[in-house]
XYZ file of C-alpha atoms in Angstrom:
557
model
C -3.035 -48.172 4.042
C -3.184 -45.735 0.612
C -6.096 -44.201 2.072
C -4.829 -43.584 5.651
C -1.371 -42.064 4.125
C -3.644 -39.770 1.835
C -6.141 -38.194 4.703
C -2.741 -37.470 6.699
C -1.529 -35.887 3.322
C -4.534 -34.054 2.551
C -4.943 -32.845 6.412
C -1.546 -31.298 6.310
C -1.778 -29.443 2.987
C -5.604 -28.440 4.004
C -3.668 -26.318 7.166
C -0.764 -24.779 4.880
C -3.427 -23.939 2.360
C -5.641 -21.888 4.744
C -2.352 -20.138 6.523
C -0.825 -19.459 2.877
C -4.280 -18.426 1.264
C -4.560 -15.864 4.322
C -1.044 -14.520 3.906
C -1.750 -13.847 0.212
C -5.402 -12.537 0.783
C -3.929 -10.007 3.215
C -0.996 -8.961 0.415
C -4.000 -8.591 -2.141
C -5.711 -6.242 0.491
C -2.630 -3.869 0.901
C -2.682 -3.765 -3.191
C -6.244 -2.429 -3.067
C -7.695 -5.454 -4.433
C -6.505 -4.492 -7.764
C -5.767 -7.600 -9.143
C -3.452 -6.075 -12.237
C -1.443 -4.120 -9.057
C -1.031 -7.491 -7.149
C -0.047 -9.575 -9.683
C 2.759 -6.800 -11.068
C 3.336 -7.143 -6.561
C 3.577 -11.239 -7.178
C 6.246 -10.420 -10.640
C 8.724 -8.036 -8.212
C 8.295 -10.306 -5.339
C 8.878 -13.262 -7.433
C 11.174 -14.999 -4.919
C 8.743 -16.008 -1.958
C 7.316 -18.287 -4.725
C 10.482 -20.055 -5.844
C 10.028 -22.699 -3.066
C 6.395 -23.481 -4.370
C 7.895 -23.913 -7.959
C 10.261 -25.897 -6.357
C 8.098 -27.936 -4.674
C 5.453 -28.394 -7.648
C 8.360 -29.743 -9.576
C 9.333 -32.297 -6.907
C 5.642 -33.258 -6.641
C 5.335 -34.111 -10.432
C 8.515 -37.130 -9.295
C 5.189 -39.039 -8.351
C 3.886 -39.155 -12.014
C 7.254 -41.524 -12.588
C 6.483 -43.263 -9.369
C 2.944 -44.184 -9.637
C 2.629 -47.488 -7.718
C 0.794 -49.267 -10.728
C 3.152 -51.241 -12.178
C 2.931 -53.288 -15.346
C 4.316 -56.895 -14.715
C 4.193 -57.783 -18.820
C 5.450 -61.551 -18.260
C 2.072 -61.625 -16.262
C -0.046 -59.740 -18.843
C -1.006 -57.619 -15.447
C -1.127 -54.184 -13.610
C 0.024 -54.889 -9.510
C -0.741 -51.864 -7.130
C 2.287 -51.502 -5.750
C 3.023 -48.671 -2.920
C 6.756 -47.541 -4.081
C 9.144 -46.955 -1.181
C 10.461 -43.664 -3.431
C 6.656 -42.871 -3.649
C 6.474 -42.818 0.427
C 9.918 -41.041 0.588
C 8.657 -38.459 -1.889
C 5.060 -37.832 0.068
C 7.274 -37.675 3.539
C 9.796 -34.854 1.975
C 6.583 -33.000 0.524
C 4.462 -33.527 3.916
C 7.171 -31.538 5.524
C 7.806 -28.975 3.424
C 4.026 -28.385 3.575
C 4.355 -28.249 7.294
C 7.204 -25.774 6.723
C 4.911 -23.129 4.438
C 2.125 -23.833 7.226
C 4.393 -22.638 10.138
C 6.108 -19.792 8.226
C 2.525 -18.152 7.215
C 0.842 -18.708 10.524
C -1.596 -16.298 12.104
C -0.014 -14.304 14.683
C 2.515 -12.265 13.238
C 2.374 -8.664 13.739
C 1.857 -6.680 10.978
C 1.817 -2.508 10.575
C -1.241 -3.108 8.776
C -3.469 -6.188 9.883
C -5.694 -8.132 7.664
C -9.185 -7.218 8.084
C -11.785 -9.475 7.377
C -14.248 -7.170 5.452
C -17.500 -8.211 3.925
C -15.886 -8.307 0.684
C -12.972 -10.503 2.141
C -15.417 -12.942 3.886
C -16.897 -13.273 0.446
C -13.317 -13.904 -1.421
C -13.006 -16.665 1.176
C -15.737 -18.446 0.277
C -14.783 -18.263 -3.322
C -11.419 -19.368 -2.733
C -12.182 -22.567 -0.724
C -15.289 -23.907 -3.037
C -11.833 -23.376 -5.938
C -10.171 -25.816 -3.512
C -12.485 -28.037 -2.741
C -13.186 -28.721 -6.241
C -9.368 -29.202 -6.899
C -9.269 -31.790 -4.125
C -12.871 -33.197 -5.323
C -11.382 -34.008 -8.430
C -8.303 -35.871 -6.818
C -10.876 -38.000 -5.218
C -12.481 -38.638 -9.044
C -8.926 -39.859 -9.805
C -8.603 -42.682 -7.043
C -10.016 -45.547 -8.352
C -9.080 -45.840 -12.156
C -9.769 -49.323 -14.292
C -7.069 -50.398 -16.731
C -7.446 -51.894 -19.901
C -5.236 -54.718 -21.210
C -4.279 -57.740 -23.520
C -3.955 -61.204 -22.853
C -3.877 -62.993 -25.969
C -6.635 -62.224 -28.269
C -8.852 -61.056 -25.064
C -9.194 -57.467 -24.059
C -9.384 -57.464 -20.668
C -10.573 -54.705 -17.608
C -9.405 -54.663 -14.230
C -10.649 -52.244 -11.463
C -7.293 -51.009 -9.136
C -8.116 -50.486 -5.636
C -8.809 -47.160 -3.701
C -5.997 -44.632 -3.793
C -3.592 -46.784 -5.434
C -2.059 -44.275 -7.563
C -0.467 -41.239 -7.096
C -3.246 -38.556 -9.227
C -4.876 -37.779 -5.890
C -1.787 -36.728 -3.881
C -0.936 -34.652 -6.849
C -3.661 -32.907 -7.004
C -3.997 -32.353 -3.428
C -0.595 -30.775 -3.608
C -1.586 -28.771 -6.637
C -3.877 -26.698 -4.402
C -1.820 -25.696 -2.213
C 1.208 -24.884 -5.031
C -1.934 -23.009 -6.771
C -2.939 -20.580 -4.036
C -1.014 -17.730 -4.991
C -2.902 -17.656 -8.047
C -6.047 -18.715 -6.829
C -6.522 -16.096 -4.566
C -6.426 -13.351 -7.212
C -8.529 -16.022 -9.304
C -11.112 -15.755 -6.264
C -11.059 -12.226 -6.896
C -11.389 -11.876 -10.581
C -14.749 -14.394 -10.404
C -15.903 -11.993 -7.439
C -15.619 -8.993 -9.532
C -18.871 -8.921 -11.127
C -20.621 -8.959 -7.733
C -18.415 -6.571 -5.743
C -19.004 -3.910 -8.520
C -22.581 -4.416 -8.086
C -22.445 -4.225 -4.428
C -19.933 -0.944 -4.464
C -22.312 0.516 -7.143
C -25.339 0.255 -4.461
C -23.362 1.831 -1.873
C -21.822 4.353 -4.356
C -25.660 5.332 -5.422
C -26.833 5.496 -1.889
C -24.036 8.131 -1.225
C -24.715 10.260 -4.052
C -28.098 10.328 -3.064
C -27.060 11.311 0.422
C -25.037 14.301 -0.632
C -27.876 15.378 -2.943
C -30.244 15.631 -0.263
C -27.976 18.279 1.355
C -27.778 20.881 -1.427
C -26.104 23.529 0.809
C -23.317 20.941 1.984
C -20.150 23.161 0.360
C -17.703 19.894 -1.048
C -13.807 20.650 -1.304
C -11.805 17.665 -3.202
C -8.198 17.738 -2.570
C -5.768 15.946 -4.435
C -2.063 15.947 -5.236
C 1.273 13.571 -5.099
C 1.988 14.379 -1.802
C 1.029 16.858 0.903
C -2.915 16.203 0.419
C -3.413 14.748 3.650
C -1.860 17.247 5.777
C -3.679 19.987 3.515
C -7.079 17.817 4.510
C -6.079 18.314 8.046
C -5.233 21.768 8.116
C -8.017 23.362 6.098
C -10.375 21.299 8.085
C -8.985 22.429 11.498
C -9.400 25.946 9.863
C -12.828 25.507 8.452
C -13.942 23.777 11.600
C -13.019 27.345 13.418
C -16.160 28.851 12.003
C -18.243 25.825 10.495
C -19.269 22.543 10.855
C -16.893 20.536 8.702
C -16.574 16.782 8.020
C -13.045 15.406 7.115
C -12.199 11.754 5.248
C -10.469 10.182 8.026
C -7.107 8.929 8.144
C -6.425 7.982 4.046
C -10.075 7.227 3.179
C -9.023 8.553 -0.169
C -10.070 6.066 -2.721
C -14.067 5.581 -3.984
C -15.043 2.989 -1.110
C -13.180 5.392 1.365
C -15.057 8.208 0.452
C -18.225 6.464 -0.051
C -18.178 5.102 3.631
C -17.309 8.549 5.036
C -20.601 10.103 3.579
C -22.453 7.261 4.512
C -21.505 6.435 8.055
C -20.218 10.188 8.618
C -22.081 12.684 6.991
C -24.720 15.018 8.903
C -27.403 17.228 8.027
C -25.536 19.808 10.355
C -22.340 19.680 8.469
C -21.525 22.619 6.255
C -18.647 21.575 4.586
C -17.111 17.951 3.305
C -13.270 18.287 3.022
C -12.563 15.041 0.878
C -9.239 13.641 0.303
C -8.973 11.848 -3.253
C -5.923 9.604 -4.106
C -4.694 7.610 -7.591
C -2.561 5.297 -8.796
C -3.935 5.363 -12.566
C -5.058 7.864 -14.934
C -9.017 8.334 -14.445
C -9.537 7.807 -10.640
C -9.584 11.254 -9.483
C -12.282 11.630 -12.153
C -14.081 8.402 -10.708
C -13.775 9.892 -7.022
C -14.788 13.920 -8.488
C -18.386 11.940 -9.831
C -18.699 10.415 -6.349
C -18.250 13.434 -4.323
C -19.140 16.133 -7.164
C -16.930 18.869 -5.235
C -17.722 22.669 -5.629
C -13.783 23.562 -5.318
C -10.738 22.138 -5.394
C -7.289 21.976 -4.089
C -4.207 20.434 -5.771
C -1.172 20.323 -3.788
C 1.355 18.952 -5.936
C 2.674 16.908 -8.631
C 5.644 14.677 -8.613
C 7.182 11.422 -8.890
C 4.935 9.464 -7.135
C 3.095 5.640 -7.989
C 5.119 5.916 -11.254
C 5.154 2.131 -11.578
C 1.162 2.316 -12.174
C 1.213 5.768 -13.682
C 3.802 5.271 -16.121
C 4.627 8.784 -16.629
C 4.749 12.495 -14.426
C 2.544 13.408 -17.496
C 0.004 11.160 -16.281
C 0.302 12.205 -13.094
C -0.359 15.559 -13.783
C -3.212 14.838 -16.051
C -4.692 12.862 -13.422
C -4.254 15.176 -10.363
C -5.803 18.050 -12.805
C -8.946 15.715 -13.573
C -10.087 17.602 -10.226
C -9.602 21.115 -11.587
C -11.626 19.953 -14.955
C -14.358 18.729 -13.185
C -14.981 21.739 -11.097
C -17.692 24.065 -12.720
C -17.522 27.644 -13.834
C -18.745 28.530 -10.220
C -16.638 26.409 -8.378
C -12.758 27.812 -7.173
C -9.682 25.743 -8.050
C -6.587 26.797 -5.704
C -3.222 25.745 -7.069
C 0.205 25.269 -5.267
C 2.321 27.939 -7.363
C 5.219 26.598 -5.811
C 5.094 23.269 -8.188
C 7.119 23.835 -11.144
C 4.452 21.548 -13.158
C 1.737 23.019 -11.749
C 2.717 26.156 -11.999
C 3.177 25.689 -15.993
C -0.170 24.175 -16.298
C -1.733 26.958 -14.189
C -1.943 29.078 -17.768
C -4.430 26.646 -18.902
C -7.015 27.474 -15.795
C -6.779 31.512 -15.839
C -9.601 31.176 -13.182
C -7.453 29.609 -10.826
C -6.310 30.914 -7.418
C -2.412 29.967 -6.512
C -0.881 30.099 -3.192
C 2.877 29.816 -2.349
C 6.482 31.512 -1.690
C 6.888 31.666 -5.069
C 6.833 35.531 -6.609
C 3.372 35.905 -8.323
C 1.154 33.536 -6.309
C -2.317 35.328 -5.303
C -1.726 33.976 -1.841
C 1.730 34.590 -0.825
C 3.772 33.659 1.872
C 6.950 36.099 2.623
C 9.477 36.465 5.670
C 9.555 32.811 6.323
C 11.501 32.013 9.697
C 11.802 28.539 10.814
C 13.717 26.671 13.668
C 13.458 23.537 15.714
C 10.575 25.164 17.691
C 8.346 25.728 14.424
C 7.709 28.736 11.644
C 6.586 31.946 11.488
C 5.773 33.396 7.666
C 3.540 36.457 6.491
C 0.653 35.651 4.253
C -0.573 38.559 1.577
C -3.952 38.340 0.446
C -4.443 39.160 -3.442
C -6.219 42.325 -2.033
C -3.032 43.340 -0.636
C -3.848 42.356 3.020
C -1.371 40.968 4.912
C -0.863 39.063 8.493
C 1.736 37.501 10.418
C 1.305 33.628 11.108
C 3.271 31.179 13.150
C 2.965 27.114 13.728
C 4.371 24.686 15.752
C 4.857 22.693 12.394
C 8.450 22.195 11.308
C 10.081 23.373 7.978
C 9.469 25.549 5.245
C 7.581 23.209 3.541
C 5.075 23.007 5.743
C 4.134 26.701 4.930
C 2.972 25.582 1.253
C 0.229 23.564 3.164
C -0.670 25.902 5.476
C -0.854 28.387 2.355
C -3.215 26.653 0.473
C -5.407 26.069 4.108
C -5.431 29.754 4.778
C -6.394 30.486 0.940
C -9.535 28.650 0.977
C -10.203 29.602 4.475
C -10.091 32.987 3.460
C -12.169 32.474 0.469
C -15.195 31.215 2.232
C -15.341 34.599 4.027
C -13.135 33.917 7.280
C -10.706 37.084 8.409
C -7.189 36.859 8.213
C -6.858 37.533 11.989
C -9.586 34.585 12.833
C -7.489 32.329 11.324
C -4.111 33.228 13.143
C -5.061 31.386 16.483
C -6.581 28.258 14.587
C -3.350 28.068 12.788
C -1.166 28.658 15.887
C -3.422 25.537 17.189
C -2.414 23.012 14.426
C -0.583 19.947 15.519
C 1.579 17.870 13.132
C -0.319 14.754 11.079
C 0.550 11.888 12.328
C 3.857 10.596 10.458
C 4.233 13.216 8.569
C 7.231 15.292 10.505
C 5.690 14.405 14.106
C 8.015 15.235 16.794
C 8.167 13.074 19.606
C 10.103 12.811 22.968
C 11.115 9.689 23.897
C 13.153 10.911 27.114
C 16.851 9.894 27.855
C 17.911 12.371 25.551
C 16.096 10.734 22.694
C 13.751 12.372 19.857
C 11.772 10.970 16.948
C 10.822 13.130 14.099
C 8.183 10.561 12.549
C 7.785 11.154 9.119
C 7.337 7.437 8.188
C 3.959 7.816 6.171
C 4.851 6.913 2.157
C 8.029 9.308 1.667
C 8.467 10.803 -1.722
C 11.481 12.576 -3.160
C 10.042 16.239 -2.318
C 8.935 15.008 1.400
C 12.763 13.219 2.157
C 14.236 16.758 0.939
C 11.892 18.682 3.287
C 12.635 16.179 6.320
C 16.353 16.180 5.696
C 16.166 19.989 5.950
C 14.090 19.766 9.375
C 16.437 17.725 10.512
C 19.468 20.307 10.002
C 17.390 22.476 12.289
C 18.461 20.551 15.570
C 21.844 21.166 17.063
C 22.134 17.464 18.285
C 23.422 13.895 16.959
C 21.290 13.514 13.614
C 20.048 10.164 12.880
C 18.447 8.959 9.837
C 16.748 5.963 9.712
C 14.812 4.661 6.321
C 14.510 1.844 4.122
C 13.911 4.300 1.405
C 11.365 5.155 -1.359
C 9.237 3.133 -3.454
C 6.740 3.032 -6.452
C 9.174 5.470 -8.449
C 9.436 3.530 -11.278
C 12.058 3.333 -13.829
C 13.629 6.573 -11.534
C 13.861 4.661 -8.425
C 17.188 3.827 -8.414
C 18.356 7.514 -9.364
C 16.142 9.228 -6.529
C 17.655 7.038 -4.393
C 20.818 7.616 -4.968
C 20.162 11.360 -4.749
C 18.715 11.014 -1.840
C 21.409 8.921 -0.496
C 23.814 12.269 -1.190
C 21.240 14.517 0.226
C 21.667 12.320 3.845
C 25.358 12.426 3.978
C 25.076 15.970 4.080
C 22.255 16.362 6.691
C 23.368 13.506 8.893
C 25.760 12.031 11.832
C 24.634 8.589 11.429
C 22.916 6.817 8.642
C 20.883 3.552 9.668
C 19.445 1.879 6.605
C 16.325 -1.032 6.587
C 16.727 -3.472 4.199
C 19.904 -4.634 1.871
C 18.760 -4.946 -1.153
C 16.110 -1.877 -1.014
C 18.583 0.777 0.323
C 21.610 -0.065 -2.273
C 21.270 2.968 -4.588
C 20.797 5.078 -0.950
C 24.709 3.019 0.125
C 26.221 4.250 -2.962
C 25.095 8.005 -2.819
C 25.984 8.397 0.632
C 29.356 6.335 -0.467
C 29.750 8.778 -3.271
C 29.295 12.170 -1.344
C 32.306 11.230 0.328
C 30.366 10.200 4.213
C 32.100 8.298 6.675
C 31.141 4.854 6.146
C 31.529 3.544 9.341
C 28.533 5.314 10.923
C 26.568 3.980 8.008
C 24.719 0.862 9.526
C 22.573 -1.883 7.342
C 19.982 -3.774 9.216
C 17.343 -6.408 8.201
C 14.579 -4.914 9.619
C 12.961 -1.540 11.526
C 13.434 -3.259 14.790
C 16.882 -3.891 14.645
C 17.418 -0.281 12.817
C 15.930 1.237 15.963
C 18.227 -1.361 18.341
C 21.203 0.215 16.489
C 20.284 4.054 17.834
C 22.678 3.417 20.977
C 25.555 2.505 18.599
C 25.368 5.975 17.374
C 27.744 7.748 20.195
C 27.669 11.658 20.879
C 27.756 13.842 23.735
C 24.854 15.471 22.259
C 21.038 14.993 22.226
C 19.976 12.497 19.503
C 17.134 13.254 17.406
C 16.217 10.289 14.630
C 14.298 11.113 11.696
C 12.264 8.234 10.629
C 11.371 8.779 6.924
C 9.376 5.992 5.707
C 8.149 3.063 6.717
C 7.280 0.545 4.439
C 4.085 -1.077 4.166
C 3.887 -5.268 4.975
C 3.789 -5.842 1.058
C 7.468 -4.457 0.430
């Protein structure tokens, strides 16, 4: 009977282990396979692990309901399946079924789990650990007890699975799964490092085989992806150009792009460089070996991993430090921190609308149809540009792209048409007409304080019923509550209705809105994005509705 119960309990537990394990591996993947970041994420999201801790404690009850009972009057151990033991196992089995159902595959994610070769290798390690734990459980399934009868010491073999140890250890495999997942990553780290190094070295060899290829590195707290797209568009009007796709701004993302997409015919390689820690831009420079660099911004982004704004600035300027004396560094002079640090780089070329910029934008006019501005070069040459991009802040990145493209020898006049053709980067102030009097401004990609303020300024351009849908900003460290509070105050001045996504996450925004004296009857707080979008119909107005989607938190938030 015991072996049948154990088999049923093990089968249920294994299903729960597989489903929970895959969900945890998905979160690890979203955290970039970085164990420290994943550990921090687990700590921040500790509530999701409370049920597992409770079940682990409940399982310890089995220790005290072990069915091997001492009968001192007969000087023997009698194997006996307690009713309490069976009840406990039944409860644990139902809980394990609940864990399996909660984590079962099929749920739609914004960024689906990808079964990459690395994930497959970690899964092998993970299931080896699970097998070892359950194997240990089987080893404890048959005990020998020593007991005394008078002056004799006797030895008694107990039947298979007459104790609770196998059940406890099998259950532990499930409750330890959140720990076993990052442990699998740590165990595999030497292997992954060797594999990654081989790919990286292969990418470096490919770059060295193309001495005429010009490489441009782009980094910044924000704006780097937009700059990459804009610059690629302008360079492509004259040169064969390759850019890193989407957000391929990590060492392996850059490596994959080089090995997979780079061809001998390419003349320019535009490489986006992202970082969450000091030293990561330097690491990317050692792979891509850029001739030139562009730093778009320095701001309070990823402060939870950087620790301070000084570390952010230090990391972004690793790109400028890497560029040789023969290369060029382009700096956004509108950014206060960059402007202060530019004095340390006298050969740098600056751009912006600020007085003193080498490439200066002026006479900026903005409307809900686009933006116009004039560019003046260091030599005094001027040209008028127009773009479909929304907002004055878009001029900054366009100025940087124009400055670099002009520096390659493309006349300003020949850049006018490519600039006019530039479309909004997906999820970055992208205007989407939905019909029925409804328009979306999709600015859902990884919001930051500067970008959120600029997005609200764009929203104010429209003569419409202005609606903000946002979950707020994250990864801002100790300043997160303060910056979200200020975001709420800014939103109160720009919006007619505000829909917040997530009750806990958006409390500082809510307080900021309230502090600004906004009509709180026009503020809605919903649990998820779908519920928030459904609430748009409750925003009553005779005007056309325009909805700003400001940030969309990834699945691990």
